[in-house]
Coordinates of N, CA and C and ligand atoms in Angstrom, one line a residue:
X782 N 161.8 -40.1 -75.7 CA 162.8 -41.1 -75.8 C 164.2 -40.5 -75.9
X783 N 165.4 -40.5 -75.3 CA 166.4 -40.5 -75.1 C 167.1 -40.7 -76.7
X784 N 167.6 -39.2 -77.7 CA 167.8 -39.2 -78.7 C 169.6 -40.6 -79.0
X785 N 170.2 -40.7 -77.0 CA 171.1 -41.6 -77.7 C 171.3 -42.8 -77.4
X786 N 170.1 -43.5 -77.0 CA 169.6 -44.9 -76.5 C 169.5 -45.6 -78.4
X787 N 170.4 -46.7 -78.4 CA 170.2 -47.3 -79.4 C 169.5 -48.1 -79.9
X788 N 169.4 -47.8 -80.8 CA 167.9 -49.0 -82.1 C 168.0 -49.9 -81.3
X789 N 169.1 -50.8 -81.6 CA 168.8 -51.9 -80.8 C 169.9 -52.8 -80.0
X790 N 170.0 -53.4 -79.6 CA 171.4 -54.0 -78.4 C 170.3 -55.7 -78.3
X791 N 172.0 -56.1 -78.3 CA 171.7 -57.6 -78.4 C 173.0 -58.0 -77.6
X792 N 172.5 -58.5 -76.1 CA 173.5 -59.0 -75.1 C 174.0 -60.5 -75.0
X793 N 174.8 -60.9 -75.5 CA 175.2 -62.4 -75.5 C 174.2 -63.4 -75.9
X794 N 173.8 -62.9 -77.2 CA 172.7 -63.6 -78.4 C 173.3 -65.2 -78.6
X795 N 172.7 -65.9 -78.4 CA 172.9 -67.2 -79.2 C 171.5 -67.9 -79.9
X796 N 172.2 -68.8 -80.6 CA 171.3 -69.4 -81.5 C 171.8 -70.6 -81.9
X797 N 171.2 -71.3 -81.3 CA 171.9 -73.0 -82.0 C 171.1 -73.8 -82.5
X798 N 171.2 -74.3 -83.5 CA 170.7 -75.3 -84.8 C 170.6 -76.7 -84.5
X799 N 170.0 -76.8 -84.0 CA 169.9 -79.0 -83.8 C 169.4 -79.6 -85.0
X800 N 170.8 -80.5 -85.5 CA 170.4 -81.4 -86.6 C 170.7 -82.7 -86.1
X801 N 169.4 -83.8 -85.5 CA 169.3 -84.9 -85.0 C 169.9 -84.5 -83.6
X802 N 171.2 -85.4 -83.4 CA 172.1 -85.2 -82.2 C 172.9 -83.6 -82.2
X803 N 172.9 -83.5 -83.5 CA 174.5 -82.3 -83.6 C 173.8 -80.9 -83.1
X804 N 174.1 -80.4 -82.4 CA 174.0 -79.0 -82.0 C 175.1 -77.7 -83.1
X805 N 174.6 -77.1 -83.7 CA 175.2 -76.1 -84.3 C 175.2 -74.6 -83.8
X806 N 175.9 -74.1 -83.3 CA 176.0 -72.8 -82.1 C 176.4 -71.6 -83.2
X807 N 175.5 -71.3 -84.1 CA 175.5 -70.4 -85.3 C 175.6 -69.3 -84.8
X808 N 175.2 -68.8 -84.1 CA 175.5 -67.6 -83.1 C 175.6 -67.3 -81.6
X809 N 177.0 -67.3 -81.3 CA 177.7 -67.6 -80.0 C 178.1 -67.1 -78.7
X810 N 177.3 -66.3 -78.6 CA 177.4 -65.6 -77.6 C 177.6 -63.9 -77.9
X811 N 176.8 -63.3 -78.9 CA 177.1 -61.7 -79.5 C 176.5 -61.1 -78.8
X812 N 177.2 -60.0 -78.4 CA 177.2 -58.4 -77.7 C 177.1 -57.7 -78.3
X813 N 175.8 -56.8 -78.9 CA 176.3 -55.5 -79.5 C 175.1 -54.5 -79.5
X814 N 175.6 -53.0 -80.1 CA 174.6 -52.0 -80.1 C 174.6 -51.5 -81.3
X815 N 173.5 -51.1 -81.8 CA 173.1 -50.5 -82.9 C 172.6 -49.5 -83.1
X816 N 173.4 -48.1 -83.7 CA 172.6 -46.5 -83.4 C 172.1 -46.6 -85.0
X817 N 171.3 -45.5 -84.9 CA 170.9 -44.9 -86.3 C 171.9 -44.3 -87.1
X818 N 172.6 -43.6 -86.3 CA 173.9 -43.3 -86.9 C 175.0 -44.5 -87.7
X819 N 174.7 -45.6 -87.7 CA 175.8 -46.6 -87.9 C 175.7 -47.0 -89.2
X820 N 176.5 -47.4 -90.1 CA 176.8 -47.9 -91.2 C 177.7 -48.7 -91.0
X821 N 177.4 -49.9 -90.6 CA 178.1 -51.2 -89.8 C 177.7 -52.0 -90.9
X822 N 179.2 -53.0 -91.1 CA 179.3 -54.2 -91.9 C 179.6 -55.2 -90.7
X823 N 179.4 -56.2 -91.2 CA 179.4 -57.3 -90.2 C 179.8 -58.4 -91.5
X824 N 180.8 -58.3 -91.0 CA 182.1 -59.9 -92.3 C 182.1 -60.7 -91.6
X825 N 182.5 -61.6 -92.5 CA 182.9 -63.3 -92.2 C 183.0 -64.1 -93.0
X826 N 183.7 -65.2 -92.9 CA 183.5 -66.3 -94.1 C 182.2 -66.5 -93.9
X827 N 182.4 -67.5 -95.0 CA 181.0 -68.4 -95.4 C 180.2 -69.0 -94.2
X828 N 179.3 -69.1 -93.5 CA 179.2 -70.1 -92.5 C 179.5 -69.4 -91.4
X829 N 180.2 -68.1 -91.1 CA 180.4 -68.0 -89.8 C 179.4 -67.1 -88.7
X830 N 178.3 -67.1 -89.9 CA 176.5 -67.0 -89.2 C 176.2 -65.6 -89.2
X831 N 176.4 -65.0 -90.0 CA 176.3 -63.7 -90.4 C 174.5 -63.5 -91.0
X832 N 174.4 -64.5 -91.1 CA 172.5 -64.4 -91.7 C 172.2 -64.9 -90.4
X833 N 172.3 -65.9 -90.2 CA 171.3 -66.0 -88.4 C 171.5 -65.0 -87.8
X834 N 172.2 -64.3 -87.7 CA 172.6 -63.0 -86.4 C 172.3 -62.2 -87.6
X835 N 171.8 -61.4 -88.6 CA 170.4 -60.7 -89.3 C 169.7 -60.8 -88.9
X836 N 169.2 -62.3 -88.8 CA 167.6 -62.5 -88.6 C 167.6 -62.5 -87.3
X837 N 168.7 -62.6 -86.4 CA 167.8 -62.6 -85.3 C 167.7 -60.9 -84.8
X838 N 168.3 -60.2 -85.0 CA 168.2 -58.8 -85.2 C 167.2 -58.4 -85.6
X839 N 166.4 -58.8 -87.4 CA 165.5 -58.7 -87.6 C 164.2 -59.2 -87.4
X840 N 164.3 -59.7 -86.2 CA 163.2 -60.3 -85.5 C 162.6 -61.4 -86.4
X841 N 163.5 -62.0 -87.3 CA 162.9 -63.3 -88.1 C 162.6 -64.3 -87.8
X842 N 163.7 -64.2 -86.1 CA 164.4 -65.4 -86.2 C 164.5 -65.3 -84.3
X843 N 164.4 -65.9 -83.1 CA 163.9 -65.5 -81.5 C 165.5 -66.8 -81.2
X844 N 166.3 -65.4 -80.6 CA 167.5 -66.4 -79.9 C 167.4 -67.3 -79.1
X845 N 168.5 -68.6 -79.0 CA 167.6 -70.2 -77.9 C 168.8 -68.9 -76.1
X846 N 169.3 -67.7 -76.5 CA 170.1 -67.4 -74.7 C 170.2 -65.6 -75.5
X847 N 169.8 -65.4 -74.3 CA 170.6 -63.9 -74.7 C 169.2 -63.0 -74.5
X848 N 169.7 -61.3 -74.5 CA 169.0 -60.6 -74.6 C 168.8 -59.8 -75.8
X849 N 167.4 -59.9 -76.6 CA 167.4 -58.8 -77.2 C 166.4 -57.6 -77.1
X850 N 167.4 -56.2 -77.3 CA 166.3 -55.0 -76.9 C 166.5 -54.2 -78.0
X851 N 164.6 -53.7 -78.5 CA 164.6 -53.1 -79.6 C 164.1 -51.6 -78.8
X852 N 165.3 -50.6 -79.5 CA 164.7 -49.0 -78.7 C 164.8 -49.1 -77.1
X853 N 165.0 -49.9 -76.6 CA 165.0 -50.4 -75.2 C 163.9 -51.4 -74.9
X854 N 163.4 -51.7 -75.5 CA 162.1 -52.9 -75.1 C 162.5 -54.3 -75.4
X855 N 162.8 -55.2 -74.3 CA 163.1 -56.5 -74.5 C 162.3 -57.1 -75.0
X856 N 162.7 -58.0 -76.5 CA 162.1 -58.6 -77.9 C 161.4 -59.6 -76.9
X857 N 162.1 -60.1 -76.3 CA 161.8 -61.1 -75.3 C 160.2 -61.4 -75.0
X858 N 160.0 -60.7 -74.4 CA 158.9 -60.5 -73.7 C 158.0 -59.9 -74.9
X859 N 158.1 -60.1 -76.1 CA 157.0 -59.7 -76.9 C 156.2 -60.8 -77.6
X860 N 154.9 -60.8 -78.4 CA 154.1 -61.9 -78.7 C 154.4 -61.6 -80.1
X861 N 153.6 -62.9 -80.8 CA 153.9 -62.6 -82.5 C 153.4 -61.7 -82.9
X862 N 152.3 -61.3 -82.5 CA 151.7 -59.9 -83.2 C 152.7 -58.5 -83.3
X863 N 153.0 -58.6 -81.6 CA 153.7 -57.2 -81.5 C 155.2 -56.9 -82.1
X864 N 156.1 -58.2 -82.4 CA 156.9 -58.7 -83.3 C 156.8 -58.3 -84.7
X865 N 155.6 -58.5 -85.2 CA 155.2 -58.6 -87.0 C 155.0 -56.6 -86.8
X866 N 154.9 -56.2 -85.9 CA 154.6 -55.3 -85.9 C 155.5 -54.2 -85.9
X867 N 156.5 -54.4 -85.0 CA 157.8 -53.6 -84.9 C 158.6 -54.1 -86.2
X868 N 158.6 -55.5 -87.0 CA 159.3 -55.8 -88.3 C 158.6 -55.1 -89.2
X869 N 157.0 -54.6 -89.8 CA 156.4 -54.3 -90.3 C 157.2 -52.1 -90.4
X870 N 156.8 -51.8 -88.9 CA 157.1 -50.4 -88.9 C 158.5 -50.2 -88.6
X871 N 159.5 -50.4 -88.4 CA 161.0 -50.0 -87.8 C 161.7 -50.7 -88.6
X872 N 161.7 -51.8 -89.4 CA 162.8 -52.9 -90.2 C 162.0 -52.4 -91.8
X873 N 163.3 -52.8 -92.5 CA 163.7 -53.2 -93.5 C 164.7 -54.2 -93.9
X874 N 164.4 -54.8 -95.3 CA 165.1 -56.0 -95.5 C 165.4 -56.2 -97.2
X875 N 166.9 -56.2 -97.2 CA 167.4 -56.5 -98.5 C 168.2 -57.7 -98.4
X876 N 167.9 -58.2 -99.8 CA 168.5 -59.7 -99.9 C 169.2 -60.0 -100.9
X877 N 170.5 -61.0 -101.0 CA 171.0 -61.0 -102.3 C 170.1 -61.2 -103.6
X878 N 169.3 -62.1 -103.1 CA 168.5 -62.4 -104.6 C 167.0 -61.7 -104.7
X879 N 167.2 -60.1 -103.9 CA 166.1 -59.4 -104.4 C 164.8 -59.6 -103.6
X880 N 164.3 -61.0 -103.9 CA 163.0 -61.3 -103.4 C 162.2 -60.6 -103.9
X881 N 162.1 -60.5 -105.0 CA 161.2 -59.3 -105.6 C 159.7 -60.3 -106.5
X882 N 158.4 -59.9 -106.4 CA 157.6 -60.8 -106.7 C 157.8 -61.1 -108.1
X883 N 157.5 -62.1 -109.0 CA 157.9 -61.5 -110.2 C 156.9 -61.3 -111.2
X884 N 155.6 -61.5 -111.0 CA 154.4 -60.9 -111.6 C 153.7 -59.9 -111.1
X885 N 154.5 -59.1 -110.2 CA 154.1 -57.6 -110.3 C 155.1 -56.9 -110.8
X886 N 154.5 -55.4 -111.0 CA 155.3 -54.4 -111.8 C 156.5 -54.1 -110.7
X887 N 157.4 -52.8 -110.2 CA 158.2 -52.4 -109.8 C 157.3 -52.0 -108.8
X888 N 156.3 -50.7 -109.2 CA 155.6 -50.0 -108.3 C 154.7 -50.9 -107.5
X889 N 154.1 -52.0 -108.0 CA 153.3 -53.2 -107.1 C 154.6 -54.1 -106.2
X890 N 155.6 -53.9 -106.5 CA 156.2 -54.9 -105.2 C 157.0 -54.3 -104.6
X891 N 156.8 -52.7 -104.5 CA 157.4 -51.3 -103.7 C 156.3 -51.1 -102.3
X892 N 154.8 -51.9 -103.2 CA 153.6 -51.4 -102.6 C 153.1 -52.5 -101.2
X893 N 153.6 -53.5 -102.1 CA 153.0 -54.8 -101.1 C 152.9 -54.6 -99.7
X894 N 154.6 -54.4 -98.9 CA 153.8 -54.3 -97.4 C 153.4 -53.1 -97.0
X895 N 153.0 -51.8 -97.9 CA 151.7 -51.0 -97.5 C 150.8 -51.7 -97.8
X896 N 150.3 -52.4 -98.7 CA 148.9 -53.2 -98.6 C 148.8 -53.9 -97.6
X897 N 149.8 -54.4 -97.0 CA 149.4 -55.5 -96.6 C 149.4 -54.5 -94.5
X898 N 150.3 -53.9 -94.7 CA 149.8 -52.7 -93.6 C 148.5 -52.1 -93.3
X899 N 147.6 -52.1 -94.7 CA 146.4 -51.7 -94.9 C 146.5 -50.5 -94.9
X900 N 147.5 -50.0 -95.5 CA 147.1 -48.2 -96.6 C 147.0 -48.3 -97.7
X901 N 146.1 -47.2 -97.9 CA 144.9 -47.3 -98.9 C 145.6 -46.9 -100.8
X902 N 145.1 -47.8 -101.5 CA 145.4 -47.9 -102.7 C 146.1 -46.6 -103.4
X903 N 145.1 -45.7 -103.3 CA 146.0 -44.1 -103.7 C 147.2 -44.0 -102.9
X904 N 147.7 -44.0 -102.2 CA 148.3 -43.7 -101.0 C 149.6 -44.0 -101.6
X905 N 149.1 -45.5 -101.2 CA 150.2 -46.2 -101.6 C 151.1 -46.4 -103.3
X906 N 150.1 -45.7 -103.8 CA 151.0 -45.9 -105.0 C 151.4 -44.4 -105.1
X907 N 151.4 -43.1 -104.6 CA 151.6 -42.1 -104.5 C 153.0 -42.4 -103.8
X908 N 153.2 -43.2 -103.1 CA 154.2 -43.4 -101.9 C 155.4 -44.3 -102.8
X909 N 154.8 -45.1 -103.7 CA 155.9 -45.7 -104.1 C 156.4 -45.3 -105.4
X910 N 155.4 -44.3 -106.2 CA 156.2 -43.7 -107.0 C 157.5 -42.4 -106.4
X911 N 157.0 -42.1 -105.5 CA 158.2 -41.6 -104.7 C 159.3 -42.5 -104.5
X912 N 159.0 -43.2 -104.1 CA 160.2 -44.6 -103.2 C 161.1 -44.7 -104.6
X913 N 160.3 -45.2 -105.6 CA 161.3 -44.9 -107.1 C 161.7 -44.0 -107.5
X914 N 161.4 -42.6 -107.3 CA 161.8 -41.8 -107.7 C 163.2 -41.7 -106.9
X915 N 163.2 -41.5 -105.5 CA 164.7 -41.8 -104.5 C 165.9 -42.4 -104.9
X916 N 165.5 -43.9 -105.7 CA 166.3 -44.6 -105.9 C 166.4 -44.5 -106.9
X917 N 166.2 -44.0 -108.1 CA 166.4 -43.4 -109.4 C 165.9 -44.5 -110.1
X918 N 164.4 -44.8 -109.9 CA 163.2 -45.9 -110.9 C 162.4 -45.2 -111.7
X919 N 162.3 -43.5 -111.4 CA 160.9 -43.0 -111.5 C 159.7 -43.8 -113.0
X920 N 161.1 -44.1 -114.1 CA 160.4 -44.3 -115.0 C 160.3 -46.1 -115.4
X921 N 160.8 -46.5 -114.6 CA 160.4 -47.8 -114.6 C 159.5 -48.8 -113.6
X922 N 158.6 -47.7 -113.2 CA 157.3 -48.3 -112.1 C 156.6 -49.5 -112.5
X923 N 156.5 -49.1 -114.2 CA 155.2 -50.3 -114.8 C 155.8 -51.9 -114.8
X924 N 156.8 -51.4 -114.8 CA 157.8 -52.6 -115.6 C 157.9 -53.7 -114.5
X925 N 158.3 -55.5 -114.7 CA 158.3 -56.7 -114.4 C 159.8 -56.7 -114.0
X926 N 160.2 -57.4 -112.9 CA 161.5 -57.2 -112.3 C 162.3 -58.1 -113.8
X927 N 161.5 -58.8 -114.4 CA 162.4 -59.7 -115.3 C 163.2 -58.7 -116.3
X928 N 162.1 -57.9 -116.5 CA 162.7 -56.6 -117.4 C 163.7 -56.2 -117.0
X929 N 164.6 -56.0 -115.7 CA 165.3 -54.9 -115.1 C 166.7 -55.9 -114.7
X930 N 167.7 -54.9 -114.3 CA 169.0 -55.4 -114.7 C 169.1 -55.7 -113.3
X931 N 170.3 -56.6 -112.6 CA 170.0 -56.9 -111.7 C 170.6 -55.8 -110.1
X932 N 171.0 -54.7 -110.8 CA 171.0 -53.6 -110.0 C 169.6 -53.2 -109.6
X933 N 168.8 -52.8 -110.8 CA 167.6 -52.1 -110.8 C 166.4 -52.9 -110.0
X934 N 166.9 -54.3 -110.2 CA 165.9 -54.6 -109.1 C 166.6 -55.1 -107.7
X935 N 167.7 -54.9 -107.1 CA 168.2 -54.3 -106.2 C 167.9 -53.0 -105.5
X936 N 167.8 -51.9 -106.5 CA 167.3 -50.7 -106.0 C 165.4 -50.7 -105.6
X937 N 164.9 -51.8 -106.7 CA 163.5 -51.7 -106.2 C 163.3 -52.4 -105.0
X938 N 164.1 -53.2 -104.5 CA 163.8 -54.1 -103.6 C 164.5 -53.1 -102.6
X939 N 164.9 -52.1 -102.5 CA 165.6 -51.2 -101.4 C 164.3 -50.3 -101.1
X940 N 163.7 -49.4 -102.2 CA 162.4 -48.8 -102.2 C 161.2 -49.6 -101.5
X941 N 161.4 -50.7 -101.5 CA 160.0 -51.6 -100.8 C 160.9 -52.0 -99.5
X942 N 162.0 -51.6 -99.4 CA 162.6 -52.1 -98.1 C 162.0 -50.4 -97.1
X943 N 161.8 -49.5 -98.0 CA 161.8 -48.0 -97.1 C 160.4 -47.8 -97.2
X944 N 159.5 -48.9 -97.7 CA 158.0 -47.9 -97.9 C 157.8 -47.7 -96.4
X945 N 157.7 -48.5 -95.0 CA 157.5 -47.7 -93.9 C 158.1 -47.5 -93.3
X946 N 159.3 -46.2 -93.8 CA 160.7 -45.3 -93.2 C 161.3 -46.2 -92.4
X947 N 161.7 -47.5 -92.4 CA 162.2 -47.9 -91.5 C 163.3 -47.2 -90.8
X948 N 163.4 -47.6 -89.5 CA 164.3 -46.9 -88.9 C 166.0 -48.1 -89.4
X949 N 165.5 -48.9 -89.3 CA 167.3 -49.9 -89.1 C 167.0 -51.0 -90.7
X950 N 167.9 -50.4 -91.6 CA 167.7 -51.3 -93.0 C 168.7 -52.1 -92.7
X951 N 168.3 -53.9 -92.9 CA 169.2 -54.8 -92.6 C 169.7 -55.7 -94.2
X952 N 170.9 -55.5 -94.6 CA 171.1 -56.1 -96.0 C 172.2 -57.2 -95.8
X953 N 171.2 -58.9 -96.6 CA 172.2 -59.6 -96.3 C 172.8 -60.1 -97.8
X954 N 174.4 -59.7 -98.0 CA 175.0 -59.7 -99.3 C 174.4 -59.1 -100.3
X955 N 173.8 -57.9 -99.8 CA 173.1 -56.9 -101.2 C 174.0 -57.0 -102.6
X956 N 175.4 -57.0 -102.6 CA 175.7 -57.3 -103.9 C 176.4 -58.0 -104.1
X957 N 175.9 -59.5 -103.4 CA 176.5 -60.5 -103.4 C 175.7 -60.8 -105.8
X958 N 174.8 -60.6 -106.1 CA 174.8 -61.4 -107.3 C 175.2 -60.1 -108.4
X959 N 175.6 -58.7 -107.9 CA 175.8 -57.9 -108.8 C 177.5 -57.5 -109.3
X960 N 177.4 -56.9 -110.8 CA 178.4 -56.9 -110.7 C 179.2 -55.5 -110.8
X961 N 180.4 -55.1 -110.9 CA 181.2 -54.4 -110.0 C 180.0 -52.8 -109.9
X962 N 179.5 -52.6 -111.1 CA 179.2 -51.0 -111.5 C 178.3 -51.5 -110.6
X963 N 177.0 -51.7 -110.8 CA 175.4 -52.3 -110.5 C 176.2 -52.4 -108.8
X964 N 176.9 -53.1 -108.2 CA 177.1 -52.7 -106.6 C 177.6 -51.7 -106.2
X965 N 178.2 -50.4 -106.9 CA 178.8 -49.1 -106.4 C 177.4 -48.5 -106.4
X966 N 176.3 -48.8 -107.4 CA 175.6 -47.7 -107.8 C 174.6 -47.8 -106.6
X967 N 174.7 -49.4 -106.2 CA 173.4 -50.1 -104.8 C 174.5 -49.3 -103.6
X968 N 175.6 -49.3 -103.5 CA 176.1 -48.8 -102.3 C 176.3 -47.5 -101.9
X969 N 176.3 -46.6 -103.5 CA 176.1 -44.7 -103.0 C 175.1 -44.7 -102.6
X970 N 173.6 -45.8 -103.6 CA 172.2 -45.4 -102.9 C 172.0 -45.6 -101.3
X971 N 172.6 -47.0 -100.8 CA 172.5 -47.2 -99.3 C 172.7 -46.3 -98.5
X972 N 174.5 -45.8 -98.9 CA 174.7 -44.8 -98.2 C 174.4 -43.1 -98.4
X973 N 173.5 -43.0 -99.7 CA 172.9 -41.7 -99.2 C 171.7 -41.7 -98.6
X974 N 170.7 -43.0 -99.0 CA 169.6 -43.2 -97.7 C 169.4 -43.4 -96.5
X975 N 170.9 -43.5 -96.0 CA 171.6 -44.1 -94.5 C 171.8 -42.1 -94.4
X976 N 172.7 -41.0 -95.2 CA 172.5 -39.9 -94.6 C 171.4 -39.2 -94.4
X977 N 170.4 -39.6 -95.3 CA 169.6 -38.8 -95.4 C 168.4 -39.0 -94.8
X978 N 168.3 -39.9 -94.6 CA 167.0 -40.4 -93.4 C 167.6 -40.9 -92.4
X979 N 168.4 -40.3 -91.6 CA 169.6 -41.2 -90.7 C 169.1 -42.4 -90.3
X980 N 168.6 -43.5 -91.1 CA 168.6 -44.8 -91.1 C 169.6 -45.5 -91.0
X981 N 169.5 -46.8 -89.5 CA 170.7 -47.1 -89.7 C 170.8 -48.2 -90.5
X982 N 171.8 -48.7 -90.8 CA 172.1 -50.0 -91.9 C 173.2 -51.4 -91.2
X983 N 172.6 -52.4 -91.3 CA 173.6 -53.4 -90.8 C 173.8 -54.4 -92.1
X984 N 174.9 -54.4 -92.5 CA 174.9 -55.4 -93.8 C 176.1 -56.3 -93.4
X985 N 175.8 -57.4 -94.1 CA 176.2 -58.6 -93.6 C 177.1 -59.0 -95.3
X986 N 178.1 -58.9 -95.7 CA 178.9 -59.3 -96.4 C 180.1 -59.8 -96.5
X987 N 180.7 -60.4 -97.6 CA 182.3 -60.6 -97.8 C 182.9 -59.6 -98.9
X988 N 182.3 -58.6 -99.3 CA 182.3 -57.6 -100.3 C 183.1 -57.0 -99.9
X989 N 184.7 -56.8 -100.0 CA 185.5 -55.5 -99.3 C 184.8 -53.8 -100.4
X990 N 184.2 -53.9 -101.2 CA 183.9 -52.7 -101.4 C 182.3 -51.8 -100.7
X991 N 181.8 -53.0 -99.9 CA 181.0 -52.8 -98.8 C 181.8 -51.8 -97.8
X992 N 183.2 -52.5 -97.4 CA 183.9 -52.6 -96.2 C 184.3 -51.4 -96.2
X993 N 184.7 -50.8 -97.9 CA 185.6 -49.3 -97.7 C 184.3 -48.3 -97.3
X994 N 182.8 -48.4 -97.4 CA 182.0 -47.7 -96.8 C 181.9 -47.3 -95.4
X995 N 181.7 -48.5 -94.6 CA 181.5 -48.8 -93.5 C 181.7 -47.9 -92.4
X996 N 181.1 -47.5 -91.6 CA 181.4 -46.4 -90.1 C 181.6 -47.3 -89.5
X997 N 181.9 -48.9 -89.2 CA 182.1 -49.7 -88.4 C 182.0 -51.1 -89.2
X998 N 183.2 -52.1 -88.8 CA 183.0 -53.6 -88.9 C 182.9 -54.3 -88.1
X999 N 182.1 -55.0 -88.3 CA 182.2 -55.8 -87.1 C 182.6 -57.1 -87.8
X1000 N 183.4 -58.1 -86.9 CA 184.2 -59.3 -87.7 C 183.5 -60.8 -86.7
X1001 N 183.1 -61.7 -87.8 CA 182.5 -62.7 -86.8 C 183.2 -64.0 -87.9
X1002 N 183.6 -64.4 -86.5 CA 183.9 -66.0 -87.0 C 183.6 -67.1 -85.9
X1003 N 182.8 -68.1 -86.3 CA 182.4 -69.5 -85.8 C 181.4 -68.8 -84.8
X1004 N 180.5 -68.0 -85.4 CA 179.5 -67.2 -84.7 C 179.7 -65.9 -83.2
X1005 N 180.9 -65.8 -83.3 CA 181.7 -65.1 -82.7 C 182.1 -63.3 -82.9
X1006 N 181.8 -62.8 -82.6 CA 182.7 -61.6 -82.8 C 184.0 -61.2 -82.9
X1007 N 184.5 -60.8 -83.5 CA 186.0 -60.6 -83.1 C 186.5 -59.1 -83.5
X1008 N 187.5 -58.7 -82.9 CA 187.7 -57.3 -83.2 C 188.4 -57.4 -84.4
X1009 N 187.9 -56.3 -85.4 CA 188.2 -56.2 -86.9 C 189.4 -55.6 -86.8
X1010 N 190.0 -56.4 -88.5 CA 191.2 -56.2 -88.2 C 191.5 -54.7 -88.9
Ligands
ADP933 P1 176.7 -67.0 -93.1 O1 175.5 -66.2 -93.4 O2 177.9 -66.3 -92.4 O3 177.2 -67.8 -94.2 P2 174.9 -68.7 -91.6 O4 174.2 -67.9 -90.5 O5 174.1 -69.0 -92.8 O6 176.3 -68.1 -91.9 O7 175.3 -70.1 -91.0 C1 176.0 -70.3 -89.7 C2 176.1 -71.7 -89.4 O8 174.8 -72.3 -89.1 C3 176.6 -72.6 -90.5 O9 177.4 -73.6 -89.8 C4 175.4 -73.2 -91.1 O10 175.7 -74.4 -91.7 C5 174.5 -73.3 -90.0 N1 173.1 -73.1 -90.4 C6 172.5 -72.0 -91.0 N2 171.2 -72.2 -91.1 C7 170.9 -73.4 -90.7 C8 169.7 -74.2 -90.6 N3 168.5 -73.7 -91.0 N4 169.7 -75.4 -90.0 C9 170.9 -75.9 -89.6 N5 172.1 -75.3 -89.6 C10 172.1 -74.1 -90.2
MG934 MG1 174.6 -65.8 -95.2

C-alpha cells in the first residue's frame, strides 16, 4: 500500500435528517482527505454538523450522496459486517461524556472491545494495563470511573479508544466537560499519541485551546466547509 494514499477521503459527503416534511442537510456537500500525519480540528458553532460528519467518517453513520473511501476502499460498497470490522480495527472514539461503563473498573472498560474482538482474557488485561500505563493510569486500573476526576476518565476512555492501535482517533468535544488543567493534560496526551503512533486524529470542537494544537482546521458552517480563518 502506497505509504501516501490517505486513511481516508470523503468526496462531496452529505447527510440529511428528515423530520416529518423538513429535510435537514447536516452535512452538505464535504470534500476531504485524511493522512495519519494530521492533527486536524474541525470547528463550528453549535449545530453546524460537526458530530454527523464524525460519524459519518467513523463509519457510525452511511451518507444519503457522496463518496466515502477508507485506505482507498469505497465504504460504499461495504456490508455491516465488514464496516463493524474496519470500526472495530482502524477507528477510535472519544466522547465528551467519556462513555465509560460505570460498573467496571478502569482496566475492564479499557478491555471491553478486546473482549468483544475475542482476545483472550490474559491478553487483554496485559494490554490494558499497558494502555494505562501510556496515558499515565498505571495505578488506577482497579478503580470505578465514579472514583476518577473527570480528566482521568477522559484519559481512560482514550486507552480503550487505542486498545486496537487504531490507525485514525476520532474525538468529538473531548474537553468539552473538562476544566482548563484536566483539558491541557487530555491534549499533550492526544498529541503525544498522535506522534508517537503516527495516529491520525480528527477532533471536532469549539475549544480554541484544541485549535492552538492543530496541524490543520478545518471550519464548517451550515454543514459546509469553509476555509479557516
Ligand atoms: P454539531 O455537532 O456541530 O453541533 P450536529 O452534527 O449535531 O452539529 O447537527 C447538525 C444539524 O443536524 C443541526 O441542525 C442539528 O439540529 C441536526 N441534527 C443532528 N442530529 C439530528 C438527528 N438525529 N435528527 C434530526 N436532526 C439532527
Ligand atoms: Mg456535536
Amino acid at each position: 500500500m502506497s505509504p501516501s494514499r490517505p486513511l481516508l477521503e470523503g468526496r462531496d459527503l452529505r447527510r440529511v435528517y428528515r423530520l416529518g416534511r423538513v429535510e435537514v442537510p447536516a452535512v452538505d456537500g464535504v470534500t476531504l482527505a485524511v493522512e495519519a500525519g494530521d492533527f486536524l480540528v474541525l470547528e463550528g458553532p453549535s449545530g453546524s454538523g460537526k458530530t454527523t460528519l464524525l460519524n459519518l467518517l467513523g463509519l457510525l453513520d452511511r451518507p444519503d450522496g457522496g463518496t466515502l473511501l477508507w485506505e482507498g476502499r469505497a465504504v460504499g460498497d461495504l456490508d455491516e459486517d465488514a464496516l463493524s470490522e474496519l470500526r472495530r480495527d482502524r477507528l477510535g472514539f472519544v466522547f465528551q461524556t467519556f462513555n465509560l461503563v460505570p460498573v467496571l473498573s478502569a482496566a475492564e472498560n479499557v478491555e471491553l472491545p478486546m473482549a468483544l474482538a475475542g482476545v483472550a482474557a490474559r491478553a487483554r488485561r496485559e494490554r490494558s494495563l499497558e494502555l494505562l500505563a501510556a496515558v499515565g493510569l498505571a495505578d488506577r486500573a482497579a478503580v470505578r470511573p465514579d472514583l476518577l476526576s473527570g480528566g482521568q476518565r477522559q484519559r481512560v476512555a482514550i486507552a480503550r479508544a487505542l486498545a486496537n492501535d487504531a490507525r485514525l482517533l476520532l474525538a468529538d468535544e473531548p474537553t468539552g466537560n473538562l476544566d482548563s488543567h484536566s483539558a491541557e493534560e487530555v491534549l499533550d496526551l492526544l498529541e503525544r499519541l498522535h506522534e508517537e503512533r503516527g495516529m491520525g486524529c480528527v477532533i471536532a470542537t469549539h475549544d480554541p485551546r484544541v485549535r492552538a494544537r492543530a496541524s490543520r482546521v478545518l471550519h464548517l458552517i451550515d454543514g459546509r466547509l469553509e476555509a479557516a480563518a
